[in-house]
PDB file of C-alpha atoms in Angstrom:
ATOM      1  CA  MET A   1       0.000   0.000   0.000  1.00 50.00           C
ATOM      2  CA  ARG A   2       2.893   2.287   0.453  1.00 53.00           C
ATOM      3  CA  TYR A   3       3.717   2.366  -3.211  1.00 62.00           C
ATOM      4  CA  PRO A   4       0.299   3.329  -4.525  1.00 66.00           C
ATOM      5  CA  LEU A   5       0.211   6.299  -2.141  1.00 63.00           C
ATOM      6  CA  LEU A   6       3.673   7.336  -3.214  1.00 61.00           C
ATOM      7  CA  SER A   7       2.646   6.917  -6.855  1.00 66.00           C
ATOM      8  CA  LEU A   8      -0.390   9.103  -6.257  1.00 64.00           C
ATOM      9  CA  ILE A   9       1.761  11.855  -4.687  1.00 68.00           C
ATOM     10  CA  VAL A  10       4.235  11.709  -7.587  1.00 67.00           C
ATOM     11  CA  LEU A  11       1.355  11.820 -10.086  1.00 65.00           C
ATOM     12  CA  VAL A  12      -0.223  14.906  -8.445  1.00 65.00           C
ATOM     13  CA  ALA A  13       3.152  16.654  -8.234  1.00 66.00           C
ATOM     14  CA  GLY A  14       3.856  15.845 -11.883  1.00 66.00           C
ATOM     15  CA  LEU A  15       0.470  17.156 -13.036  1.00 63.00           C
ATOM     16  CA  THR A  16       0.955  20.339 -11.027  1.00 65.00           C
ATOM     17  CA  LEU A  17       4.414  20.793 -12.457  1.00 62.00           C
ATOM     18  CA  PHE A  18       3.224  20.010 -15.995  1.00 60.00           C
ATOM     19  CA  GLY A  19       0.243  22.354 -15.678  1.00 60.00           C
ATOM     20  CA  GLY A  20       2.458  25.239 -14.549  1.00 57.00           C
ATOM     21  CA  CYS A  21       4.739  24.873 -17.565  1.00 54.00           C
ATOM     22  CA  LYS A  22       2.134  24.850 -20.271  1.00 54.00           C
ATOM     23  CA  GLU A  23       2.311  27.588 -22.903  1.00 59.00           C
ATOM     24  CA  LYS A  24      -0.035  30.507 -22.523  1.00 60.00           C
ATOM     25  CA  LYS A  25      -2.475  31.150 -25.286  1.00 64.00           C
ATOM     26  CA  GLN A  26      -1.443  34.122 -27.426  1.00 66.00           C
ATOM     27  CA  THR A  27      -3.972  36.633 -28.613  1.00 67.00           C
ATOM     28  CA  ASP A  28      -3.861  39.356 -31.201  1.00 69.00           C
ATOM     29  CA  ASP A  29      -5.316  41.866 -28.735  1.00 69.00           C
ATOM     30  CA  ILE A  30      -3.310  45.077 -28.426  1.00 70.00           C
ATOM     31  CA  ILE A  31      -3.292  46.668 -25.027  1.00 71.00           C
ATOM     32  CA  ALA A  32      -2.418  50.357 -25.094  1.00 70.00           C
ATOM     33  CA  THR A  33      -2.270  52.845 -22.285  1.00 73.00           C
ATOM     34  CA  LYS A  34      -4.351  55.958 -22.563  1.00 74.00           C
ATOM     35  CA  TYR A  35      -2.357  59.080 -23.523  1.00 71.00           C
ATOM     36  CA  ILE A  36      -2.594  61.691 -20.841  1.00 70.00           C
ATOM     37  CA  PRO A  37      -1.125  65.019 -21.983  1.00 67.00           C
ATOM     38  CA  LYS A  38       1.252  66.766 -19.611  1.00 68.00           C
ATOM     39  CA  LYS A  39      -0.159  69.703 -17.752  1.00 71.00           C
ATOM     40  CA  PRO A  40       1.732  72.911 -18.471  1.00 66.00           C
ATOM     41  CA  LEU A  41       3.953  74.257 -15.740  1.00 85.00           C
ATOM     42  CA  PRO A  42       3.156  77.584 -14.099  1.00 92.00           C
ATOM     43  CA  PRO A  43       4.157  80.537 -16.329  1.00 94.00           C
ATOM     44  CA  ILE A  44       7.895  80.563 -16.964  1.00 94.00           C
ATOM     45  CA  ALA A  45       9.878  83.790 -16.589  1.00 95.00           C
ATOM     46  CA  MET A  46      13.374  84.667 -17.763  1.00 95.00           C
ATOM     47  CA  LYS A  47      15.709  85.780 -15.003  1.00 96.00           C
ATOM     48  CA  VAL A  48      16.397  89.442 -14.342  1.00 97.00           C
ATOM     49  CA  ASP A  49      19.467  90.425 -16.356  1.00 97.00           C
ATOM     50  CA  LYS A  50      21.533  93.547 -15.694  1.00 97.00           C
ATOM     51  CA  GLN A  51      24.250  94.726 -18.075  1.00 96.00           C
ATOM     52  CA  SER A  52      26.492  97.754 -17.626  1.00 97.00           C
ATOM     53  CA  GLN A  53      29.008  98.830 -20.226  1.00 97.00           C
ATOM     54  CA  THR A  54      31.263 101.858 -20.619  1.00 97.00           C
ATOM     55  CA  VAL A  55      31.604 103.209 -24.144  1.00 97.00           C
ATOM     56  CA  ASN A  56      33.616 106.062 -25.668  1.00 96.00           C
ATOM     57  CA  TRP A  57      31.238 108.060 -27.827  1.00 96.00           C
ATOM     58  CA  LEU A  58      31.780 111.444 -29.435  1.00 94.00           C
ATOM     59  CA  GLY A  59      35.009 111.878 -27.473  1.00 95.00           C
ATOM     60  CA  LYS A  60      33.385 111.305 -24.071  1.00 96.00           C
ATOM     61  CA  LYS A  61      32.714 108.342 -21.787  1.00 97.00           C
ATOM     62  CA  TYR A  62      29.160 107.084 -21.371  1.00 97.00           C
ATOM     63  CA  VAL A  63      27.779 104.231 -19.302  1.00 97.00           C
ATOM     64  CA  VAL A  64      25.058 102.107 -20.889  1.00 98.00           C
ATOM     65  CA  ASP A  65      22.853 100.279 -18.380  1.00 98.00           C
ATOM     66  CA  ILE A  66      20.389  97.667 -19.632  1.00 98.00           C
ATOM     67  CA  VAL A  67      18.034  95.809 -17.282  1.00 98.00           C
ATOM     68  CA  ARG A  68      15.678  93.047 -18.464  1.00 98.00           C
ATOM     69  CA  THR A  69      12.831  92.287 -16.053  1.00 98.00           C
ATOM     70  CA  PRO A  70       9.941  89.820 -16.393  1.00 97.00           C
ATOM     71  CA  VAL A  71       6.657  91.738 -15.977  1.00 97.00           C
ATOM     72  CA  ASP A  72       3.680  89.723 -14.800  1.00 95.00           C
ATOM     73  CA  SER A  73       1.208  92.434 -15.874  1.00 96.00           C
ATOM     74  CA  LEU A  74       2.209  92.190 -19.570  1.00 95.00           C
ATOM     75  CA  PRO A  75       0.134  89.863 -21.774  1.00 94.00           C
ATOM     76  CA  ARG A  76       1.395  86.284 -21.504  1.00 94.00           C
ATOM     77  CA  VAL A  77       2.774  84.419 -24.490  1.00 93.00           C
ATOM     78  CA  SER A  78       2.584  80.672 -25.071  1.00 90.00           C
ATOM     79  CA  ASP A  79       4.248  77.955 -27.111  1.00 89.00           C
ATOM     80  CA  ASP A  80       2.669  75.183 -29.205  1.00 85.00           C
ATOM     81  CA  THR A  81       1.998  73.042 -26.126  1.00 86.00           C
ATOM     82  CA  GLY A  82       0.112  75.821 -24.330  1.00 87.00           C
ATOM     83  CA  GLN A  83       2.949  76.504 -21.883  1.00 91.00           C
ATOM     84  CA  GLU A  84       2.711  80.155 -20.814  1.00 94.00           C
ATOM     85  CA  TYR A  85       5.658  82.527 -20.504  1.00 95.00           C
ATOM     86  CA  ILE A  86       5.919  85.928 -18.845  1.00 96.00           C
ATOM     87  CA  ASP A  87       7.081  88.683 -21.197  1.00 96.00           C
ATOM     88  CA  ASN A  88       9.815  91.179 -20.334  1.00 97.00           C
ATOM     89  CA  SER A  89      10.415  94.883 -20.229  1.00 98.00           C
ATOM     90  CA  ILE A  90      13.903  96.215 -20.880  1.00 98.00           C
ATOM     91  CA  HIS A  91      15.064  99.485 -19.368  1.00 98.00           C
ATOM     92  CA  LEU A  92      17.821 101.234 -21.335  1.00 98.00           C
ATOM     93  CA  ALA A  93      19.729 104.160 -19.825  1.00 98.00           C
ATOM     94  CA  VAL A  94      22.692 106.002 -21.323  1.00 98.00           C
ATOM     95  CA  LYS A  95      24.464 108.137 -18.688  1.00 97.00           C
ATOM     96  CA  ARG A  96      27.169 110.713 -19.059  1.00 96.00           C
ATOM     97  CA  ASP A  97      30.467 110.319 -17.216  1.00 92.00           C
ATOM     98  CA  ASP A  98      29.174 112.634 -14.448  1.00 94.00           C
ATOM     99  CA  GLY A  99      26.169 110.318 -13.879  1.00 92.00           C
ATOM    100  CA  SER A 100      23.551 112.568 -15.511  1.00 96.00           C
ATOM    101  CA  VAL A 101      21.118 110.789 -17.819  1.00 97.00           C
ATOM    102  CA  PHE A 102      21.458 111.436 -21.549  1.00 97.00           C
ATOM    103  CA  PHE A 103      18.817 108.897 -22.667  1.00 98.00           C
ATOM    104  CA  GLU A 104      16.395 106.680 -20.778  1.00 98.00           C
ATOM    105  CA  LYS A 105      13.488 104.545 -21.937  1.00 98.00           C
ATOM    106  CA  THR A 106      11.737 101.315 -21.003  1.00 98.00           C
ATOM    107  CA  PHE A 107      10.883  99.051 -23.938  1.00 98.00           C
ATOM    108  CA  VAL A 108       8.299  96.275 -24.162  1.00 97.00           C
ATOM    109  CA  LYS A 109       7.494  94.011 -27.085  1.00 96.00           C
ATOM    110  CA  GLY A 110       4.777  96.466 -28.161  1.00 94.00           C
ATOM    111  CA  SER A 111       7.499  99.067 -28.760  1.00 95.00           C
ATOM    112  CA  PHE A 112       8.512  96.982 -31.786  1.00 95.00           C
ATOM    113  CA  HIS A 113       5.122  95.752 -33.095  1.00 91.00           C
ATOM    114  CA  SER A 114       5.354  97.445 -36.474  1.00 91.00           C
ATOM    115  CA  TYR A 115       8.695  95.699 -37.143  1.00 93.00           C
ATOM    116  CA  VAL A 116       7.661  92.084 -36.447  1.00 89.00           C
ATOM    117  CA  GLU A 117       5.174  89.625 -37.955  1.00 90.00           C
ATOM    118  CA  GLU A 118       1.851  88.810 -36.308  1.00 89.00           C
ATOM    119  CA  SER A 119       3.084  85.451 -34.941  1.00 86.00           C
ATOM    120  CA  PHE A 120       5.855  87.241 -33.016  1.00 88.00           C
ATOM    121  CA  ARG A 121       3.455  89.969 -31.855  1.00 90.00           C
ATOM    122  CA  ARG A 122       1.194  87.282 -30.434  1.00 90.00           C
ATOM    123  CA  ASN A 123       3.663  84.667 -29.149  1.00 90.00           C
ATOM    124  CA  GLY A 124       7.073  86.339 -29.187  1.00 93.00           C
ATOM    125  CA  GLN A 125       8.961  87.464 -26.129  1.00 94.00           C
ATOM    126  CA  LEU A 126      11.241  90.505 -25.810  1.00 96.00           C
ATOM    127  CA  ALA A 127      14.449  88.654 -24.974  1.00 95.00           C
ATOM    128  CA  SER A 128      17.273  91.184 -25.092  1.00 95.00           C
ATOM    129  CA  ILE A 129      18.721  94.519 -26.058  1.00 97.00           C
ATOM    130  CA  ARG A 130      22.513  94.726 -26.335  1.00 96.00           C
ATOM    131  CA  LEU A 131      24.888  97.533 -27.255  1.00 97.00           C
ATOM    132  CA  ASP A 132      26.617  96.714 -30.524  1.00 95.00           C
ATOM    133  CA  GLU A 133      28.704  99.787 -31.266  1.00 95.00           C
ATOM    134  CA  ALA A 134      29.129 103.535 -31.094  1.00 96.00           C
ATOM    135  CA  GLU A 135      29.482 104.808 -34.632  1.00 95.00           C
ATOM    136  CA  GLY A 136      29.646 108.514 -35.430  1.00 95.00           C
ATOM    137  CA  PRO A 137      26.688 110.297 -33.842  1.00 97.00           C
ATOM    138  CA  GLU A 138      24.820 107.027 -33.146  1.00 97.00           C
ATOM    139  CA  LEU A 139      24.705 104.186 -30.639  1.00 98.00           C
ATOM    140  CA  HIS A 140      23.556 100.919 -32.238  1.00 97.00           C
ATOM    141  CA  PHE A 141      21.781  98.236 -30.218  1.00 97.00           C
ATOM    142  CA  SER A 142      20.639  94.763 -31.257  1.00 96.00           C
ATOM    143  CA  VAL A 143      17.132  93.755 -30.177  1.00 96.00           C
ATOM    144  CA  VAL A 144      15.860  90.171 -30.110  1.00 94.00           C
ATOM    145  CA  ILE A 145      12.196  89.169 -30.067  1.00 94.00           C
ATOM    146  CA  GLY A 146      11.848  85.410 -30.210  1.00 91.00           C
ATOM    147  CA  LEU A 147       9.615  82.464 -29.532  1.00 90.00           C
ATOM    148  CA  PRO A 148      10.176  81.656 -25.863  1.00 88.00           C
ATOM    149  CA  ASP A 149      10.632  77.892 -26.265  1.00 82.00           C
ATOM    150  CA  ALA A 150      13.149  78.367 -29.123  1.00 78.00           C
ATOM    151  CA  ILE A 151      14.559  81.839 -28.574  1.00 70.00           C
ATOM    152  CA  ASP A 152      18.045  80.863 -29.809  1.00 70.00           C
ATOM    153  CA  ASP A 153      16.668  79.529 -33.092  1.00 78.00           C
ATOM    154  CA  VAL A 154      13.442  81.384 -33.927  1.00 81.00           C
ATOM    155  CA  PHE A 155      13.674  85.144 -33.479  1.00 88.00           C
ATOM    156  CA  VAL A 156      13.439  88.492 -35.213  1.00 89.00           C
ATOM    157  CA  PRO A 157      16.633  90.579 -35.062  1.00 92.00           C
ATOM    158  CA  LEU A 158      16.107  94.329 -34.944  1.00 94.00           C
ATOM    159  CA  GLN A 159      18.445  97.291 -34.701  1.00 96.00           C
ATOM    160  CA  LEU A 160      17.652 100.136 -32.324  1.00 97.00           C
ATOM    161  CA  THR A 161      19.632 103.342 -32.895  1.00 97.00           C
ATOM    162  CA  VAL A 162      19.930 106.237 -30.451  1.00 97.00           C
ATOM    163  CA  ASN A 163      21.372 109.403 -31.975  1.00 97.00           C
ATOM    164  CA  ASN A 164      23.299 112.209 -30.282  1.00 96.00           C
ATOM    165  CA  GLN A 165      20.091 114.264 -29.993  1.00 96.00           C
ATOM    166  CA  GLY A 166      18.354 111.485 -28.017  1.00 95.00           C
ATOM    167  CA  GLY A 167      16.178 110.400 -30.953  1.00 96.00           C
ATOM    168  CA  ILE A 168      15.596 106.750 -31.719  1.00 96.00           C
ATOM    169  CA  SER A 169      15.031 104.728 -34.860  1.00 96.00           C
ATOM    170  CA  ILE A 170      14.247 101.048 -35.321  1.00 95.00           C
ATOM    171  CA  ARG A 171      14.723  98.761 -38.304  1.00 93.00           C
ATOM    172  CA  GLN A 172      14.976  95.072 -39.074  1.00 90.00           C
ATOM    173  CA  ASP A 173      18.560  93.881 -38.783  1.00 82.00           C
ATOM    174  CA  ASP A 174      19.865  91.688 -41.578  1.00 74.00           C
ATOM    175  CA  ASP A 175      23.423  91.695 -40.188  1.00 61.00           C
ATOM    176  CA  MET A 176      23.330  88.542 -38.048  1.00 51.00           C
ATOM    177  CA  GLY A 177      26.946  89.164 -37.037  1.00 46.00           C
ATOM    178  CA  MET A 178      25.735  91.973 -34.803  1.00 41.00           C
ATOM    179  CA  LEU A 179      23.941  89.445 -32.577  1.00 43.00           C
ATOM    180  CA  ASP A 180      26.937  88.631 -30.396  1.00 43.00           C
ATOM    181  CA  TYR A 181      25.829  87.608 -26.924  1.00 39.00           C
ATOM    182  CA  ASP A 182      29.242  86.835 -25.514  1.00 39.00           C
ATOM    183  CA  ASP A 183      29.166  89.519 -22.835  1.00 37.00           C
ATOM    184  CA  GLU A 184      32.818  89.085 -21.891  1.00 35.00           C
ATOM    185  CA  ALA A 185      33.862  89.663 -25.508  1.00 34.00           C
ATOM    186  CA  ASP A 186      31.827  92.889 -25.509  1.00 36.00           C
ATOM    187  CA  GLY A 187      33.409  94.034 -22.253  1.00 37.00           C
ATOM    188  CA  ALA A 188      30.023  94.071 -20.509  1.00 37.00           C
ATOM    189  CA  GLU A 189      29.665  93.270 -16.867  1.00 37.00           C
ATOM    190  CA  ASN A 190      26.945  90.894 -15.775  1.00 37.00           C
ATOM    191  CA  GLU A 191      25.293  91.913 -12.531  1.00 38.00           C
ATOM    192  CA  GLU A 192      23.158  89.178 -11.067  1.00 34.00           C
TER     193      GLU A 192
END
């Protein structure tokens, strides 16, 4: 009687082992997870950027101060995903060597609307104004309005000119060489 019981135990163990190793039935069903789009982050702002540069112009020293500040009260811009960005204002001041102000103005993207296409008016961001050169009776500045998620690649270059009478003029800038953002090469000081 011992052997039939042992045979029964071996048979049950074998069936259990055999049943666990059988191949699962394959189906042609495709199981896909539902796409859940990412929620945009809170509005993104560029950091405050302060530049100060001394320039010899018309035989005298001038200090050019440029301060970019994100302004929450300006209309927001957004990229293709709906991510919102805070636009900037840029304050430009040209001061004489004695500290008196020769020229001072705060620019926003709207200051340049007639020089940019509708897509940049709607979704562009005022990214920077930089001093390019002092030439004769004029100071030339490069201005960049770009798409905030691709500002290094998709932008409109403009040239802002301040003359020795304090007048300004703006035009589209086709000279891409003037867009040099290496502040150390320009002699500008970054103040964070």
